[in-house]
Amino acid sequence: MSRREAVRAAALAAALCCTGASAQDEPLISGPGSTLTENKCKICHELQHIKRAQLSPGEWADNLRNMKERGTPMTDDEMRMIHEYLSVYYNRDKPAPAPSPDTLASGGDDPMQKLLNANACNGCHSIDKRVVGPSFREVAAKYAGDRGAPARLATKIRAGGQGAWGAVPMPPNPALPEAELQRIAAWVLQQK
Amino acid sequence: MENSKRTDESRRSFLTGVAGAGALAALGEAATLREALAQSAGAPAAPAGTVTNEAIKAAKVPAMQYHSERPITGSVPAHEHDFEFTPTDRVFIRNNLLTPDLDINLHRLTLKGLVDKELTFSVAELQKAFPVVSMAGMLECAGAGRTNYQPRASGTPWGATGGMSCPVWTGVRLKDVLAAAGLKANAAHVAGQGGDPGAVATAAPVIRSIPMSKALDENTLIAWGMNNGPLPKVHGYPLRLVAPGWVGSASTKWLHTLTVLDAPFKGTYMTGSYIVPKWPVKPGEKMPPDTVSTQAWPIKSMITSPAPDQVLKGTERIMVRGKAWVGEGSVGRVDISFDEGATWHRAALERERDKYAWRTFTCEYVPQRFGHLTFLARATDDRGNMQPIAPYWNPLGYFWNGIHRVGVMVVPA
């Protein structure tokens, strides 16, 4: 089967999109890299997949390569950080250490970053770099001075969609309450 | 599918447009997405174009045990299969991605690749163009029974007999459809591609291929019916492949494209999973470089009655009943033990009907004492392969076909 065929299927799959994160899924053990791992690994399935896997570090390396092939949007650097985290906290051969703060998480204790992490936004976005979606700075620059932007962005975050930045769609986020949507939209537009 | 044809142009134009996304190359499809979003407007609770888990579960028996919600997986224990064939509300669920909500009138099946002429069918056209056949056939996830392995292997934690079913399928033979298109001399594999929607644009499509020998088997179907009803959405509506007896992943759901290839398809669902070590590894070791793709299930059986922990009053005759099957070949015999394997008694085996269907076995027993009593079932195929106590361990926990054991209590009447 040609690459184009595969691409067509991916496109179609994307078109029929779905929710990104499931709110009910219990978080991973907190530790350096846990937030990144959650953001990347709960895009397609529950974090339960990780908790029940009981793998060795070598198997985690294979698993991560496989997950990247399956479409996990992660760079090699992120993959390395996730591998380190999983090898410490979800290692079949060694008990996990006590939970500790995620020193690698962007934003640390910042409530907005917590909200973005909890909804897996940071799996596809960052403040200053393009990941799957645009950086929040680019978004703020694009809509600078546009008074209708906060409401439009809030709607877009909830419904998902594509076309503003390219053909790659954003999945809908139906579980986010209106107040939080507005808070996020306002915050995004302040990123300069 | 219809949509992929219509938006061919827009797709081509953004193929270049998102090149910056690099290796992640996530590609959306403009028209379909807009349609999907339009459908969902005002009702954002269910992801556009997908079926909710609530709707799926509403059509299943309460005995269905779910192992995950996203993607949804679930099955019933052995005693819930104590029917001639598995009823639709008990057929196991195993998704890789989400459940698409497809329109049977818009759905198209395209056959392409190493064929003389490319063909496209609507479901109605397919039903008219070829002889329609119905047959019972085993569908069994490669990881069925995985939790029996020690140490635990990674993947859906199917219970001791979870992850398999034997319903009746209705459809047309894949070989008839291939013949209509005409196979080129170097045609060797057929890849099925389904329309499972991924959670992200980057999600790899679910594509698996089967060798031509299996594709041309008269029992390999393109099916639209299950147990004389329509195929439920979660089971592949409106069309799916059924490669009975082989690992379930060969039976592509939501089938929209068949591609004839000169070699096995290369993709994550072929090379990253559904593989076993070529030579057995020490339990707990990771996948070695030398692997083989999973195909037919080895000989297997299960006891469907009595149910585990059933309380039987008095030392009256007990009818032990169950099912035996094998992925290729046929079941030779089934033996039952009432003393933890010390002695074995040949069970009566129903005659073979559909080649890939399970066969019911029965064996009567009169308990000689009160207390806890166990039954073991052990099947042997026509080539002498016998179910082991525990099969060789493998990293992804595939092909569990160890002897099934059920315990009951016999108490004074």
XYZ file of C-alpha atoms in Angstrom, chain B:
413
model
C -15.153 5.587 0.945
C -17.201 8.114 -0.917
C -15.716 11.066 0.888
C -12.127 10.222 0.178
C -12.949 10.356 -3.520
C -14.729 13.648 -3.443
C -12.027 15.460 -1.533
C -9.139 14.032 -3.446
C -8.224 17.463 -4.754
C -8.234 19.267 -1.440
C -6.238 16.467 0.087
C -3.608 16.711 -2.570
C -3.293 20.430 -2.079
C -2.695 20.222 1.628
C -0.316 17.340 1.300
C 2.182 19.984 0.371
C 0.649 22.529 2.736
C 1.484 20.727 5.951
C 4.850 19.450 4.923
C 6.253 21.556 7.773
C 4.714 19.216 10.278
C 7.495 16.883 9.188
C 7.554 13.329 10.377
C 4.345 13.867 12.276
C 2.728 14.815 8.985
C -0.770 14.987 10.266
C -3.235 15.431 7.510
C -6.835 16.420 7.806
C -9.477 16.218 5.179
C -11.316 19.476 4.773
C -14.749 18.551 3.508
C -15.276 15.550 5.735
C -14.191 17.393 8.818
C -16.560 20.237 8.175
C -19.364 17.771 7.698
C -18.434 15.956 10.854
C -18.381 19.192 12.815
C -21.654 20.355 11.336
C -23.266 17.128 12.488
C -21.968 17.616 15.982
C -22.985 21.261 16.331
C -25.125 21.740 19.410
C -24.407 18.229 20.669
C -20.696 18.180 21.422
C -20.903 15.364 23.987
C -20.252 12.618 21.432
C -17.199 13.065 19.241
C -18.356 13.860 15.738
C -18.719 10.866 13.475
C -18.252 8.302 16.214
C -20.517 6.040 18.229
C -20.624 6.551 22.009
C -19.612 3.775 24.374
C -23.007 4.105 26.055
C -24.744 3.187 22.800
C -22.386 0.248 22.306
C -22.880 -1.045 25.835
C -26.653 -0.699 25.657
C -26.671 -3.459 23.028
C -24.541 -5.830 25.134
C -25.444 -8.131 28.041
C -24.607 -6.954 31.571
C -22.176 -9.896 31.831
C -19.862 -8.162 29.355
C -16.657 -7.220 31.203
C -14.968 -4.079 29.893
C -11.205 -3.684 30.048
C -10.988 -0.127 28.781
C -13.228 2.665 27.598
C -10.925 4.425 25.166
C -10.546 2.420 23.019
C -13.403 0.189 24.110
C -12.638 -3.484 24.756
C -14.781 -6.123 26.456
C -15.914 -9.737 26.435
C -18.025 -12.275 28.329
C -16.723 -15.278 30.306
C -16.868 -18.838 28.900
C -20.246 -19.826 30.378
C -21.889 -16.912 28.551
C -21.002 -18.685 25.275
C -23.135 -21.707 26.139
C -25.167 -21.374 22.928
C -24.866 -22.989 19.530
C -23.085 -19.825 18.411
C -22.229 -16.599 20.213
C -25.264 -14.280 20.295
C -24.620 -10.746 19.037
C -25.056 -9.218 22.502
C -22.170 -11.396 23.711
C -19.709 -10.975 20.848
C -16.469 -9.474 22.166
C -15.452 -5.869 21.465
C -11.921 -4.910 20.554
C -11.148 -1.525 19.027
C -7.788 0.038 18.327
C -9.193 3.514 17.881
C -12.740 4.893 18.052
C -15.989 3.478 16.658
C -17.014 5.245 13.437
C -20.646 5.971 12.666
C -20.785 5.180 8.943
C -23.646 5.538 6.475
C -24.388 2.284 4.636
C -25.691 4.246 1.639
C -22.546 6.324 1.281
C -20.108 3.560 2.104
C -17.909 2.286 -0.727
C -15.508 -0.623 -0.943
C -12.598 -0.179 -3.325
C -10.438 -3.036 -4.547
C -7.140 -1.985 -6.049
C -3.438 -2.728 -6.333
C -2.252 -5.731 -8.338
C -5.552 -6.329 -10.127
C -6.529 -6.143 -13.780
C -9.211 -3.600 -13.053
C -9.898 -1.514 -10.006
C -13.422 -1.976 -8.647
C -15.613 0.084 -6.371
C -18.848 -1.204 -4.846
C -21.595 0.215 -2.739
C -22.882 -2.261 -0.153
C -26.031 -2.850 -2.235
C -23.952 -3.516 -5.360
C -21.775 -5.981 -3.514
C -24.847 -7.824 -2.249
C -26.199 -8.139 -5.780
C -23.014 -8.904 -7.679
C -21.883 -12.064 -5.855
C -23.382 -15.177 -4.267
C -24.336 -14.474 -0.657
C -23.160 -16.983 1.924
C -23.743 -17.474 5.641
C -21.443 -19.435 7.914
C -20.421 -19.635 11.527
C -16.768 -18.759 12.109
C -14.353 -18.089 14.939
C -13.169 -14.591 15.560
C -10.501 -14.465 18.223
C -8.217 -11.644 19.304
C -4.536 -12.631 19.123
C -4.301 -11.757 22.822
C -7.352 -13.773 23.939
C -6.758 -15.278 27.393
C -3.671 -13.095 27.869
C -4.022 -12.745 31.666
C -3.163 -16.432 32.053
C 0.456 -15.701 31.118
C 3.044 -15.335 33.876
C 4.702 -12.866 34.003
C 1.942 -10.640 32.692
C 2.306 -9.662 29.049
C 1.444 -6.210 27.765
C -1.933 -5.564 26.128
C -5.681 -5.815 26.718
C -6.064 -7.915 29.879
C -8.489 -10.479 28.470
C -9.695 -12.919 31.109
C -8.972 -16.661 31.005
C -11.331 -17.256 28.063
C -11.935 -13.629 27.031
C -11.535 -12.084 23.594
C -13.181 -14.628 21.304
C -16.581 -15.382 19.781
C -18.198 -17.592 17.179
C -21.170 -15.857 15.562
C -22.767 -16.554 12.174
C -21.527 -14.248 9.422
C -23.300 -13.257 6.211
C -21.510 -11.767 3.241
C -19.800 -12.535 -0.040
C -16.623 -14.492 -0.567
C -13.497 -12.384 -0.854
C -12.278 -14.780 -3.548
C -15.279 -13.983 -5.758
C -14.589 -10.275 -5.492
C -10.882 -10.788 -6.200
C -11.772 -12.910 -9.230
C -14.024 -10.161 -10.569
C -11.112 -7.734 -10.439
C -8.619 -10.252 -11.834
C -5.379 -10.917 -9.964
C -2.001 -10.053 -11.464
C 0.605 -12.815 -11.522
C 2.581 -11.361 -8.617
C -0.441 -10.861 -6.325
C 0.558 -12.334 -2.954
C -1.180 -10.471 -0.123
C -4.437 -8.609 0.399
C -4.421 -5.640 2.770
C -7.651 -4.554 4.400
C -8.054 -1.005 5.560
C -10.810 0.133 7.872
C -12.177 3.546 8.678
C -11.438 3.580 12.407
C -11.225 7.227 13.424
C -8.080 8.133 15.337
C -8.024 10.600 18.207
C -5.385 12.670 16.443
C -4.680 13.399 12.834
C -1.344 11.651 13.198
C -2.908 8.312 14.207
C -1.671 5.569 11.891
C -4.474 3.905 9.918
C -5.313 0.342 10.907
C -4.125 -1.791 7.986
C -3.370 -5.523 8.049
C -2.712 -7.904 5.199
C -3.388 -11.621 4.770
C -1.598 -13.987 2.376
C -3.395 -14.930 -0.830
C -3.978 -18.510 0.345
C -6.213 -17.203 3.134
C -7.765 -14.514 0.953
C -8.812 -17.171 -1.575
C -10.201 -19.545 1.062
C -13.913 -19.924 0.406
C -14.626 -19.156 4.057
C -13.003 -15.727 3.998
C -15.814 -13.206 3.645
C -16.614 -9.576 3.172
C -19.469 -9.557 5.663
C -22.374 -7.250 6.442
C -24.416 -9.565 8.655
C -24.016 -11.090 12.106
C -26.382 -13.780 13.408
C -28.888 -12.944 10.662
C -29.054 -9.298 11.687
C -27.029 -6.330 10.469
C -23.437 -6.029 11.602
C -23.504 -3.801 14.725
C -21.528 -0.567 14.378
C -18.908 -1.625 16.891
C -18.353 -4.838 14.949
C -17.608 -3.120 11.662
C -20.852 -1.795 10.136
C -21.427 -1.628 7.265
C -18.684 -3.975 5.967
C -15.876 -6.012 7.458
C -13.493 -8.758 6.518
C -13.912 -12.100 8.238
C -10.797 -14.293 8.069
C -12.150 -16.976 10.411
C -9.813 -18.960 12.643
C -7.058 -16.363 12.300
C -6.168 -13.654 14.779
C -9.002 -11.138 14.911
C -6.910 -8.284 13.566
C -6.911 -9.990 10.149
C -10.669 -9.344 9.998
C -10.601 -5.607 9.271
C -13.683 -3.742 10.506
C -15.304 -0.777 8.713
C -13.600 -2.082 5.598
C -13.319 0.485 2.810
C -10.210 -0.485 0.840
C -8.680 -3.772 -0.203
C -5.257 -3.517 -1.787
C -3.625 -6.447 -3.524
C 0.117 -6.454 -2.849
C 3.110 -8.541 -3.854
C 4.322 -8.879 -0.237
C 2.979 -8.445 3.302
C 1.900 -4.884 4.061
C 4.533 -2.987 6.051
C 3.049 -0.845 8.777
C 2.836 -0.515 12.534
C -0.054 -2.983 12.846
C 1.998 -5.576 10.970
C 5.470 -5.015 12.389
C 4.862 -3.418 15.809
C 2.210 -5.794 17.072
C 0.615 -9.122 16.161
C 4.080 -10.676 16.079
C 5.636 -13.497 18.111
C 9.303 -14.427 18.530
C 10.487 -16.840 15.861
C 12.088 -18.938 18.619
C 10.568 -18.897 22.109
C 12.214 -16.459 24.533
C 12.641 -16.733 28.284
C 9.463 -15.502 30.018
C 9.722 -11.790 30.740
C 12.190 -11.016 27.965
C 11.571 -8.387 25.348
C 10.706 -9.055 21.716
C 13.770 -10.403 19.874
C 14.605 -9.082 16.383
C 13.541 -12.342 14.720
C 9.751 -12.445 14.696
C 6.871 -13.969 12.746
C 3.460 -12.502 12.042
C 0.526 -14.110 13.858
C -1.940 -16.005 11.669
C -4.037 -19.069 12.579
C -4.985 -19.910 16.149
C -3.676 -23.213 17.555
C -6.084 -25.844 18.903
C -8.150 -24.558 21.825
C -11.234 -25.397 23.891
C -13.315 -24.116 26.774
C -16.016 -25.400 29.102
C -19.252 -23.431 28.786
C -21.305 -25.451 31.304
C -21.340 -25.784 34.216
C -20.358 -22.232 35.101
C -17.472 -21.697 37.545
C -18.475 -22.020 41.206
C -21.885 -23.418 40.324
C -23.404 -25.325 43.239
C -24.695 -28.759 42.198
C -27.029 -30.567 44.560
C -26.670 -34.329 45.039
C -24.489 -36.735 43.152
C -26.559 -36.737 39.980
C -25.214 -36.858 36.462
C -23.435 -33.687 35.416
C -23.304 -32.771 31.754
C -19.994 -31.058 30.999
C -20.367 -29.052 27.813
C -18.063 -26.799 25.859
C -16.551 -25.704 22.557
C -13.408 -26.701 20.696
C -11.832 -25.055 17.665
C -8.631 -24.666 15.693
C -7.503 -21.908 13.325
C -6.600 -24.226 10.420
C -7.323 -27.942 10.108
C -9.965 -29.533 12.261
C -10.610 -30.637 15.802
C -9.689 -34.304 16.261
C -10.904 -35.034 19.765
C -11.654 -33.527 23.136
C -10.875 -35.177 26.466
C -12.187 -34.239 29.876
C -10.551 -34.878 33.229
C -12.408 -34.938 36.536
C -9.284 -35.506 38.637
C -6.948 -32.622 37.751
C -5.493 -34.404 34.770
C -4.699 -37.814 36.272
C -7.167 -39.567 33.956
C -8.947 -38.408 30.803
C -12.294 -39.342 29.236
C -13.138 -38.827 25.605
C -15.983 -36.358 25.089
C -18.636 -36.667 22.392
C -17.893 -34.157 19.639
C -20.529 -32.630 17.389
C -19.810 -33.280 13.708
C -17.996 -30.638 11.695
C -20.220 -28.227 9.787
C -18.675 -24.878 8.923
C -14.928 -25.407 8.741
C -13.942 -22.527 10.988
C -16.777 -22.750 13.500
C -16.267 -24.112 16.984
C -17.715 -27.528 17.709
C -19.716 -28.419 20.790
C -18.469 -31.276 22.964
C -20.275 -33.016 25.803
C -19.229 -35.467 28.491
C -21.358 -36.891 31.297
C -20.048 -37.434 34.766
C -21.525 -38.795 37.987
C -19.697 -37.326 41.004
C -18.462 -39.965 43.439
C -18.283 -37.619 46.436
C -19.309 -34.209 47.759
C -17.056 -31.172 47.817
C -15.152 -29.168 45.274
C -14.874 -30.745 41.859
C -12.941 -29.601 38.829
C -13.304 -30.211 35.107
C -10.465 -29.874 32.613
C -10.998 -29.820 28.840
C -8.174 -30.653 26.439
C -8.606 -30.656 22.667
C -6.356 -32.264 20.051
C -6.428 -31.318 16.376
C -6.418 -33.673 13.399
C -2.628 -33.399 13.160
C -2.103 -34.490 16.742
C -1.392 -31.042 18.221
C -2.716 -31.078 21.771
C -3.585 -28.142 24.026
C -0.723 -27.639 26.505
C -1.038 -26.928 30.216
C 0.412 -23.508 29.397
C 1.689 -22.412 25.972
C 5.088 -20.833 25.385
C 5.293 -17.351 26.849
C 5.681 -14.490 24.372
C 6.131 -10.758 25.029
C 2.764 -9.610 23.678
C 0.856 -12.467 25.300
C -0.632 -13.964 22.133
C -2.115 -17.392 21.417
C -3.022 -18.513 24.932
C -4.444 -21.999 24.438
C -3.740 -23.613 27.800
C -6.178 -26.164 29.184
C -9.367 -24.592 30.554
C -10.366 -25.549 34.070
C -13.698 -25.002 35.810
C -14.456 -25.761 39.461
C -17.917 -26.428 40.980
C -19.252 -27.406 44.411
C -21.176 -30.655 44.860
C -23.342 -30.540 47.997
C -25.903 -32.962 49.512
C -29.361 -32.416 47.996
